[in-house]
Coordinates of N, CA and C in Angstrom, one line a residue:
M1413 N 52.2 33.6 39.0 CA 52.7 33.1 40.5 C 52.9 33.7 41.4
S1414 N 51.6 33.6 42.4 CA 51.1 34.5 43.5 C 51.9 34.7 44.1
A1415 N 51.8 35.5 44.8 CA 53.4 35.3 45.9 C 52.5 34.8 48.0
H1416 N 53.2 34.1 48.0 CA 52.8 34.4 49.2 C 53.6 34.6 50.6
T1417 N 52.8 34.8 51.5 CA 53.2 35.5 52.7 C 52.9 35.0 53.6
T1418 N 54.1 34.5 54.7 CA 54.9 34.1 55.7 C 54.3 34.8 56.9
A1419 N 52.9 34.3 58.4 CA 53.4 34.3 59.1 C 53.9 34.7 60.2
S1420 N 54.6 35.4 60.6 CA 55.7 34.8 61.9 C 54.6 35.4 62.7
S1421 N 55.1 33.7 63.9 CA 55.0 33.9 65.4 C 55.1 35.0 65.9
P1422 N 53.9 35.4 66.4 CA 54.3 36.8 67.6 C 55.3 36.6 68.3
S1423 N 55.7 37.1 68.7 CA 56.6 37.2 69.7 C 56.3 38.3 71.5
V1424 N 56.1 36.5 72.4 CA 55.8 36.3 73.8 C 57.2 37.7 74.9
A1425 N 56.6 38.2 75.3 CA 57.4 39.2 75.6 C 57.8 38.5 77.9
P1426 N 58.6 38.0 77.9 CA 59.3 37.8 78.7 C 58.2 39.1 80.3
A1427 N 57.0 37.3 80.9 CA 57.1 38.3 81.9 C 57.0 38.8 83.2
A1428 N 57.2 40.4 82.8 CA 57.6 41.1 84.1 C 57.6 40.7 85.9
P1429 N 59.1 40.7 86.4 CA 59.0 40.1 88.4 C 58.6 40.4 88.7
T1430 N 57.3 39.7 89.7 CA 56.6 40.3 90.4 C 57.4 41.3 91.3
A1431 N 57.2 41.9 91.9 CA 58.1 43.1 93.0 C 56.9 42.8 94.4
P1432 N 57.7 42.2 96.1 CA 57.0 41.4 96.8 C 56.4 42.6 97.3
P1433 N 55.1 42.3 98.0 CA 55.3 43.3 98.5 C 55.7 44.1 99.8
V1434 N 54.9 45.5 99.9 CA 55.5 46.4 100.4 C 55.2 46.2 101.9
I1435 N 55.6 45.6 102.8 CA 55.7 45.4 104.6 C 56.3 46.5 105.0
A1436 N 55.4 47.1 105.5 CA 56.2 49.1 107.2 C 56.5 47.7 107.9
G1437 N 57.4 48.5 108.8 CA 57.4 47.8 110.1 C 57.0 49.2 110.8
L1438 N 56.0 48.7 111.9 CA 55.6 50.2 112.8 C 56.2 49.6 114.3
L1439 N 56.7 50.6 114.5 CA 57.5 50.7 115.9 C 57.3 51.8 117.3
L1440 N 56.9 50.6 118.1 CA 56.1 52.2 118.9 C 57.0 52.2 119.7
A1441 N 57.4 53.3 120.1 CA 58.3 53.7 121.3 C 58.2 55.4 122.0
A1442 N 56.9 54.7 122.1 CA 56.3 56.3 122.8 C 56.1 56.3 124.9
G1443 N 57.0 54.9 125.5 CA 56.9 54.6 126.7 C 57.1 56.0 127.1
G1444 N 56.8 56.3 128.5 CA 57.3 56.8 129.3 C 58.1 56.3 130.3
G1445 N 58.9 54.7 131.0 CA 58.4 54.3 131.6 C 58.6 54.6 132.9
R1446 N 57.0 54.6 133.0 CA 56.2 55.4 134.2 C 56.7 53.8 135.3
R1447 N 57.0 52.8 135.6 CA 57.6 52.1 136.4 C 59.7 51.7 136.1
L1448 N 60.2 52.8 135.5 CA 61.3 53.0 135.6 C 61.5 53.8 135.6
G1449 N 61.3 54.8 136.9 CA 61.1 56.5 137.3 C 61.3 57.6 136.2
G1450 N 59.8 56.9 135.2 CA 60.1 57.7 134.0 C 61.4 58.1 132.8
R1451 N 61.8 57.1 133.1 CA 63.0 57.1 131.9 C 62.0 56.4 130.5
P1452 N 62.3 57.6 129.3 CA 61.2 57.1 128.3 C 62.0 55.2 127.6
K1453 N 61.5 54.4 127.6 CA 62.2 52.9 127.1 C 62.9 54.1 125.6
A1454 N 62.5 54.9 125.0 CA 63.5 54.2 124.0 C 65.0 54.9 123.9
L1455 N 65.1 55.9 124.8 CA 66.1 56.1 125.2 C 67.0 55.5 126.5
L1456 N 67.0 54.6 127.3 CA 67.6 53.3 127.5 C 69.0 52.5 126.9
P1457 N 69.6 52.6 127.3 CA 70.7 52.2 126.2 C 71.1 51.2 126.1
Y1458 N 71.4 50.5 125.3 CA 71.8 49.1 124.6 C 72.6 49.0 123.9
R1459 N 73.6 48.3 124.8 CA 74.8 47.8 123.9 C 75.5 49.2 123.6
G1460 N 75.5 50.0 124.1 CA 76.5 51.4 123.7 C 74.8 52.9 122.7
R1461 N 73.7 51.8 122.6 CA 73.2 53.6 122.3 C 71.9 53.1 122.0
P1462 N 70.8 53.8 122.5 CA 69.8 53.9 122.7 C 69.0 53.2 121.7
L1463 N 67.6 52.5 123.6 CA 67.1 51.2 122.6 C 66.5 51.4 120.8
V1464 N 66.2 52.9 121.1 CA 65.4 52.1 119.4 C 65.9 52.2 118.5
E1465 N 66.9 52.3 118.2 CA 67.8 52.4 117.5 C 68.5 50.6 117.1
N1466 N 68.3 49.7 118.7 CA 67.9 48.0 118.1 C 67.2 48.2 117.3
A1467 N 65.7 48.7 117.8 CA 64.4 48.5 117.1 C 64.3 48.2 115.8
V1468 N 64.5 49.5 115.4 CA 64.9 49.6 114.2 C 65.8 48.8 113.5
R1469 N 66.9 48.2 113.1 CA 68.0 48.3 112.9 C 66.8 46.3 113.0
V1470 N 66.6 45.6 113.7 CA 65.4 44.7 113.9 C 65.0 44.5 112.8
L1471 N 64.0 45.5 112.9 CA 63.1 45.6 111.2 C 63.9 45.9 110.1
R1472 N 64.6 46.9 109.6 CA 65.1 46.6 108.6 C 66.2 45.5 108.8
E1473 N 66.2 44.4 108.8 CA 67.0 43.2 108.5 C 66.4 42.3 108.2
A1474 N 65.3 42.0 109.2 CA 64.4 41.2 108.8 C 63.5 41.3 107.3
G1475 N 63.7 42.6 107.1 CA 63.1 42.3 105.3 C 62.1 44.0 105.1
C1476 N 61.6 44.0 106.7 CA 60.3 45.1 106.8 C 61.4 47.0 105.6
G1477 N 59.9 47.3 105.2 CA 60.3 49.0 104.1 C 59.3 49.3 104.3
P1478 N 59.1 50.1 103.8 CA 60.2 51.2 104.8 C 59.8 51.3 106.9
V1479 N 60.6 51.4 107.5 CA 60.3 51.8 109.1 C 59.6 53.1 109.1
H1480 N 58.4 52.7 110.1 CA 58.0 54.1 110.5 C 57.7 53.9 111.8
V1481 N 58.6 54.9 113.0 CA 58.5 55.2 114.8 C 57.2 56.1 114.7
V1482 N 57.0 55.2 116.1 CA 56.0 56.9 116.5 C 57.1 56.7 117.8
L1483 N 56.8 58.1 118.4 CA 57.4 58.4 119.8 C 56.6 59.3 120.4
G1484 N 57.2 59.1 121.3 CA 55.8 59.6 122.4 C 56.4 60.7 124.4
A1485 N 56.9 60.2 125.3 CA 57.4 60.1 126.4 C 58.6 60.7 125.6
S1486 N 58.8 62.1 126.0 CA 60.8 63.0 125.3 C 61.2 62.9 124.0
A1487 N 59.5 63.2 123.0 CA 60.0 62.8 121.9 C 61.3 63.8 121.1
A1488 N 61.3 64.8 121.9 CA 62.4 65.7 121.0 C 63.9 64.9 121.5
E1489 N 64.3 65.4 122.4 CA 65.2 63.9 122.6 C 65.5 63.2 122.1
V1490 N 63.8 62.1 122.0 CA 65.0 61.1 121.2 C 64.8 61.7 120.1
R1491 N 64.4 62.8 120.0 CA 65.3 62.8 117.9 C 66.4 63.0 117.7
E1492 N 66.9 63.3 118.7 CA 68.5 64.8 119.2 C 68.8 63.9 119.1
R1493 N 69.2 62.9 120.0 CA 70.2 61.3 121.0 C 70.3 60.0 120.1
A1494 N 68.2 60.0 119.4 CA 68.9 58.8 118.4 C 69.1 58.6 117.7
D1495 N 69.0 57.9 116.4 CA 69.7 57.9 115.0 C 68.3 57.5 114.0
L1496 N 67.4 58.1 114.1 CA 66.5 57.2 113.2 C 66.5 57.6 112.4
S1497 N 67.5 58.2 111.1 CA 67.5 58.5 109.9 C 66.7 57.5 109.1
G1498 N 67.0 57.8 108.1 CA 65.4 56.9 106.6 C 64.5 56.4 107.7
C1499 N 63.6 56.5 108.4 CA 62.3 56.3 109.1 C 60.6 57.5 109.1
V1500 N 59.8 56.8 108.8 CA 59.8 57.9 108.8 C 58.4 58.1 110.7
V1501 N 59.2 59.6 111.0 CA 58.7 60.0 112.6 C 57.5 60.6 112.3
S1502 N 56.3 60.1 113.8 CA 55.8 60.9 113.9 C 55.6 60.9 115.5
D1503 N 55.2 62.0 116.5 CA 54.5 62.0 117.3 C 53.3 61.3 118.4
N1504 N 53.3 61.4 118.8 CA 52.6 60.9 119.4 C 52.3 62.0 120.9
P1505 N 51.1 62.8 120.5 CA 50.9 63.6 121.9 C 50.6 63.0 123.1
D1506 N 49.4 62.2 123.2 CA 48.6 61.2 123.6 C 48.9 60.1 124.6
W1507 N 50.4 60.0 124.0 CA 50.8 58.7 124.4 C 50.6 59.0 125.7
A1508 N 50.8 58.5 127.3 CA 50.3 58.6 128.3 C 48.9 58.1 128.3
E1509 N 48.1 57.8 127.6 CA 47.0 57.1 127.5 C 47.3 55.9 127.5
G1510 N 48.7 55.6 126.1 CA 48.1 54.4 126.0 C 49.1 53.4 124.8
M1511 N 48.9 51.8 124.8 CA 49.5 51.8 123.5 C 48.5 52.0 122.4
G1512 N 47.1 51.8 122.3 CA 46.2 52.5 121.3 C 46.4 53.9 120.6
S1513 N 46.6 54.3 121.1 CA 47.0 55.8 120.8 C 48.1 56.1 120.0
S1514 N 49.0 55.4 120.3 CA 50.4 56.0 119.2 C 50.2 54.3 118.3
L1515 N 49.6 53.2 118.0 CA 49.2 52.4 117.1 C 48.6 53.3 116.6
R1516 N 47.4 54.3 116.5 CA 45.9 54.8 115.7 C 47.9 55.5 114.4
V1517 N 47.7 56.4 115.9 CA 49.0 57.0 114.5 C 49.6 56.1 114.2
G1518 N 50.2 55.4 114.5 CA 51.3 54.4 113.3 C 51.2 54.0 112.2
L1519 N 49.1 53.8 112.5 CA 48.1 53.3 111.3 C 47.8 54.5 110.3
A1520 N 48.2 55.5 110.4 CA 47.6 56.9 110.5 C 48.7 57.5 109.2
S1521 N 49.8 56.7 110.0 CA 51.3 57.7 108.6 C 51.5 57.0 107.5
L1522 N 50.7 55.3 108.1 CA 50.7 54.7 107.1 C 50.0 54.6 105.3
A1523 N 49.3 55.3 106.2 CA 48.1 56.0 104.8 C 49.3 56.1 103.3
G1524 N 48.7 55.6 102.4 CA 48.9 56.4 101.0 C 50.4 56.1 101.0
T1525 N 51.3 54.8 101.4 CA 52.4 54.8 101.4 C 52.5 53.3 100.9
G1526 N 51.1 53.2 100.3 CA 51.1 51.5 99.4 C 51.7 50.3 100.3
A1527 N 51.8 50.8 101.4 CA 52.0 49.3 102.7 C 50.7 47.9 102.0
R1528 N 51.3 47.0 102.2 CA 50.4 45.9 102.2 C 49.8 45.8 103.2
A1529 N 51.0 45.5 104.0 CA 51.1 45.4 105.7 C 51.4 46.5 106.2
A1530 N 51.1 46.5 107.9 CA 52.2 46.6 108.6 C 52.6 45.1 110.0
L1531 N 53.9 45.6 110.5 CA 54.7 44.8 110.7 C 54.8 46.1 112.4
V1532 N 53.8 45.4 113.4 CA 53.8 46.1 114.8 C 54.8 45.1 115.7
S1533 N 55.9 45.9 116.1 CA 57.5 46.1 117.4 C 56.6 46.9 118.2
L1534 N 56.9 46.3 119.4 CA 57.8 47.1 120.3 C 59.1 47.9 120.5
V1535 N 59.3 49.2 120.9 CA 60.2 48.3 121.4 C 61.4 48.6 122.5
D1536 N 60.6 48.3 123.8 CA 61.1 47.7 124.7 C 61.3 45.7 124.9
Q1537 N 61.7 46.3 123.3 CA 61.8 43.8 124.3 C 63.1 43.5 122.9
P1538 N 64.4 43.8 123.5 CA 64.8 43.3 123.2 C 65.6 41.9 122.3
G1539 N 65.2 41.4 123.3 CA 65.0 39.9 122.7 C 64.5 39.6 121.8
I1540 N 64.5 40.2 121.1 CA 63.0 39.7 119.6 C 64.4 40.1 118.5
G1541 N 65.4 39.4 117.7 CA 65.8 39.5 116.4 C 64.8 40.0 115.4
P1542 N 66.1 39.1 114.3 CA 65.6 39.7 112.5 C 64.6 38.4 112.3
A1543 N 65.5 37.5 113.4 CA 65.1 36.4 113.0 C 63.1 36.0 112.8
A1544 N 63.0 36.4 114.9 CA 61.9 35.9 114.8 C 60.9 37.3 113.4
V1545 N 61.5 38.4 113.5 CA 61.1 39.3 112.4 C 60.5 38.8 111.5
A1546 N 61.5 37.9 110.4 CA 61.2 36.7 109.5 C 60.2 36.6 109.1
R1547 N 60.4 34.9 110.5 CA 59.8 34.7 110.5 C 57.6 35.2 110.3
V1548 N 57.4 35.5 111.0 CA 56.0 36.8 110.8 C 55.4 37.6 109.6
L1549 N 57.1 37.9 109.4 CA 56.3 38.2 107.8 C 56.1 37.1 106.6
G1550 N 56.9 35.9 107.3 CA 56.3 35.3 106.0 C 55.4 34.6 105.9
A1551 N 54.8 35.4 106.9 CA 53.2 34.2 106.9 C 51.8 35.6 106.1
Y1552 N 52.7 36.0 105.6 CA 51.9 37.6 104.8 C 51.5 37.3 103.7
R1553 N 49.9 36.8 103.5 CA 49.5 36.5 102.0 C 48.5 37.4 101.4
S1554 N 48.5 38.7 101.6 CA 46.7 38.9 101.4 C 46.8 40.3 102.3
P1555 N 46.7 41.8 101.5 CA 45.7 42.6 102.3 C 45.5 42.8 103.7
A1556 N 44.3 40.9 103.4 CA 43.8 40.9 104.3 C 44.6 39.7 105.5
S1557 N 45.8 39.3 105.8 CA 47.2 38.7 106.3 C 46.4 39.3 107.6
L1558 N 46.4 38.1 108.7 CA 47.0 38.2 110.5 C 47.4 37.3 111.0
A1559 N 48.5 37.8 111.5 CA 49.2 37.2 111.7 C 50.1 37.6 113.5
A1560 N 50.6 36.6 114.0 CA 51.5 37.1 115.3 C 52.4 35.9 115.9
A1561 N 53.4 36.0 116.5 CA 54.3 35.3 117.0 C 53.9 35.5 118.0
A1562 N 54.7 33.8 118.3 CA 54.0 33.1 119.6 C 55.4 32.4 120.1
Y1563 N 54.6 31.7 121.7 CA 56.1 32.1 122.6 C 55.7 30.4 123.2
D1564 N 55.8 29.2 122.7 CA 55.7 28.5 123.3 C 53.7 28.3 123.8
G1565 N 53.4 28.3 122.0 CA 51.9 28.7 121.8 C 51.1 30.3 121.7
E1566 N 52.1 30.7 123.6 CA 51.0 32.0 124.1 C 51.2 33.1 122.6
R1567 N 50.2 33.5 122.1 CA 50.1 34.8 120.9 C 51.7 35.9 121.7
G1568 N 52.6 37.1 120.8 CA 53.1 37.6 121.4 C 53.5 38.7 120.4
H1569 N 54.8 39.7 120.5 CA 55.0 40.1 119.5 C 56.3 40.0 118.6
P1570 N 56.1 40.4 117.5 CA 55.3 41.1 116.7 C 54.5 41.1 116.5
V1571 N 53.7 42.1 115.9 CA 51.9 41.3 115.0 C 52.0 41.6 114.3
L1572 N 51.5 41.2 113.1 CA 51.4 42.0 111.2 C 50.0 42.2 110.7
F1573 N 49.1 43.5 110.2 CA 47.9 43.4 109.7 C 48.6 44.2 108.7
G1574 N 46.9 43.3 108.1 CA 47.0 43.4 106.4 C 46.8 44.9 106.6
A1575 N 47.0 45.4 104.4 CA 46.5 47.2 105.4 C 44.3 46.8 105.0
D1576 N 43.8 46.2 104.8 CA 42.7 46.0 105.2 C 41.9 46.4 106.2
R1577 N 42.5 45.5 107.0 CA 42.0 45.4 108.8 C 42.5 46.3 109.2
W1578 N 43.2 47.2 109.1 CA 43.3 49.3 108.7 C 42.4 49.9 110.1
A1579 N 41.1 49.9 109.3 CA 41.1 50.9 109.5 C 39.8 50.0 111.0
D1580 N 40.1 49.6 110.7 CA 38.8 48.9 112.2 C 40.2 48.3 113.6
I1581 N 41.0 48.6 113.1 CA 42.1 48.7 114.1 C 41.6 49.7 114.9
A1582 N 42.4 51.0 114.1 CA 41.9 52.2 114.3 C 41.5 52.7 115.4
A1583 N 40.1 52.0 114.7 CA 38.7 52.6 115.4 C 38.0 51.7 117.2
T1584 N 40.0 50.7 117.3 CA 39.2 49.7 118.1 C 40.2 49.7 119.4
A1585 N 41.1 50.5 119.2 CA 42.3 50.9 120.1 C 42.7 51.4 120.5
T1586 N 42.0 51.7 122.0 CA 41.9 52.2 123.0 C 42.8 52.5 124.4
G1587 N 43.8 53.2 125.0 CA 43.8 52.7 126.8 C 44.8 51.6 125.3
D1588 N 45.1 51.0 126.5 CA 46.4 50.1 126.8 C 46.7 49.3 125.8
K1589 N 44.7 48.5 125.3 CA 44.1 47.7 125.0 C 45.1 46.9 123.4
G1590 N 45.9 48.2 122.6 CA 46.3 48.3 121.2 C 44.6 47.6 120.5
A1591 N 45.8 46.5 120.3 CA 44.8 46.1 119.1 C 44.4 44.3 119.0
R1592 N 44.5 44.5 120.4 CA 44.1 43.1 121.3 C 41.9 42.8 121.3
V1593 N 41.9 44.1 121.2 CA 40.1 43.7 120.5 C 39.6 43.2 119.1
H1594 N 40.5 43.9 117.7 CA 40.6 43.6 116.7 C 41.1 41.5 116.8
L1595 N 42.0 41.7 117.5 CA 42.6 40.8 117.6 C 41.7 39.6 118.4
S1596 N 41.1 40.0 118.9 CA 40.1 38.5 119.6 C 38.8 38.0 119.4
A1597 N 38.2 39.6 117.9 CA 36.6 39.4 117.4 C 37.6 38.5 116.7
H1598 N 39.0 38.6 115.9 CA 39.4 37.9 114.9 C 40.4 36.2 114.9
A1599 N 40.0 35.5 115.7 CA 40.9 35.1 116.6 C 41.0 33.7 115.6
S1600 N 39.9 33.3 114.7 CA 39.9 32.8 113.5 C 40.5 33.0 112.5
E1601 N 41.2 33.9 112.4 CA 41.5 33.9 111.8 C 43.2 34.5 111.6
L1602 N 43.5 34.1 112.7 CA 45.0 34.7 112.9 C 45.8 33.3 113.0
T1603 N 46.8 33.8 111.9 CA 48.0 32.7 111.8 C 49.4 32.8 113.1
L1604 N 49.4 31.8 113.6 CA 49.8 32.0 115.1 C 51.7 31.5 114.8
V1605 N 52.5 32.3 114.7 CA 53.9 31.6 114.0 C 54.9 31.9 114.9
E1606 N 55.3 30.2 115.6 CA 55.6 30.3 117.0 C 57.2 30.5 117.1
C1607 N 58.2 31.0 117.5 CA 59.3 31.3 117.2 C 59.8 31.8 119.1
G1608 N 59.7 30.7 119.8 CA 60.2 31.0 120.8 C 61.6 30.4 120.4
D1609 N 61.7 29.1 119.4 CA 62.8 28.8 119.8 C 64.8 30.1 119.1
V1610 N 63.8 30.8 118.6 CA 64.8 32.1 118.3 C 64.1 33.2 118.7
A1611 N 64.0 33.4 120.0 CA 63.3 35.0 120.4 C 63.0 34.8 121.9
E1612 N 62.3 35.5 123.1 CA 62.5 36.2 123.8 C 61.9 36.8 123.7
A1613 N 60.7 37.2 124.3 CA 59.1 37.9 124.4 C 59.5 38.3 125.9
F1614 N 60.7 39.3 126.2 CA 60.0 39.7 127.4 C 60.1 41.0 126.8
D1615 N 60.0 42.0 128.2 CA 59.7 43.5 128.3 C 60.8 43.6 128.8
I1616 N 60.8 45.8 128.8 CA 62.1 46.4 129.6 C 60.7 47.2 130.0
D1617 N 60.7 47.1 131.9 CA 58.7 47.3 132.5 C 59.6 48.0 134.4
T1618 N 60.7 47.3 134.4 CA 60.7 47.0 136.0 C 62.4 47.1 136.2
P1619 N 62.6 48.1 136.9 CA 64.1 48.6 137.4 C 65.0 47.3 137.4
P1620 N 64.4 45.9 138.1 CA 64.7 44.2 137.6 C 65.7 44.0 135.7
D1621 N 64.8 44.6 135.2 CA 65.0 43.9 134.0 C 66.1 44.5 132.9
L1622 N 66.3 46.0 134.0 CA 66.9 46.8 132.7 C 68.7 45.6 132.7
A1623 N 68.8 44.2 134.1 CA 70.1 43.7 133.7 C 70.1 43.0 132.1
R1624 N 68.8 42.6 131.8 CA 68.7 42.4 130.8 C 69.3 43.5 129.4
L1625 N 69.3 44.0 129.4 CA 70.0 45.8 128.3 C 71.6 44.6 128.3
V1626 N 72.1 44.1 127.7 CA 73.2 43.6 127.9 C 73.7 43.4 125.8

């Protein structure tokens, strides 16, 4: 009587859950507050603490991680007075040249982190909270993604840049233009995410604006 071997069905391991893409928060906080009498914007008081702490909290609560911060004006004082624990902090010695230089420093700090995109926010926009940031984060699709918050249809901050775009943005970010050259050249690829119902996109630029820091 011959032996018969019964083949068992191969076991199939359950698929490992896919880790969500790493999207870093990139906070530009280097401004010297020239129209505010030279008061660094990062240190403006907001709810009893430096304004930069609020901006970091917003990025974290929205789901960004890690959070990179670019300082410039009075950088040493900002480091001393503000709680930036857990953040990757970079100094921009050329901050007076404008936002473009801070954006370049920030993107360079993200090299090698594995981040698939950077969500860029500005320190002086306390009217933009986690709800708006989370909406823009939700527009991520790939390292080629390009998205921005919109307010009544007008492009504003924050802006999301997929990692595939960083080199071109850094190459064209000069003066106070920031990423506008790249955004204009790739306007057809930009996803606008309406946030006017959950945020206010005002800047703290002049003494009358300080009344908004309540």
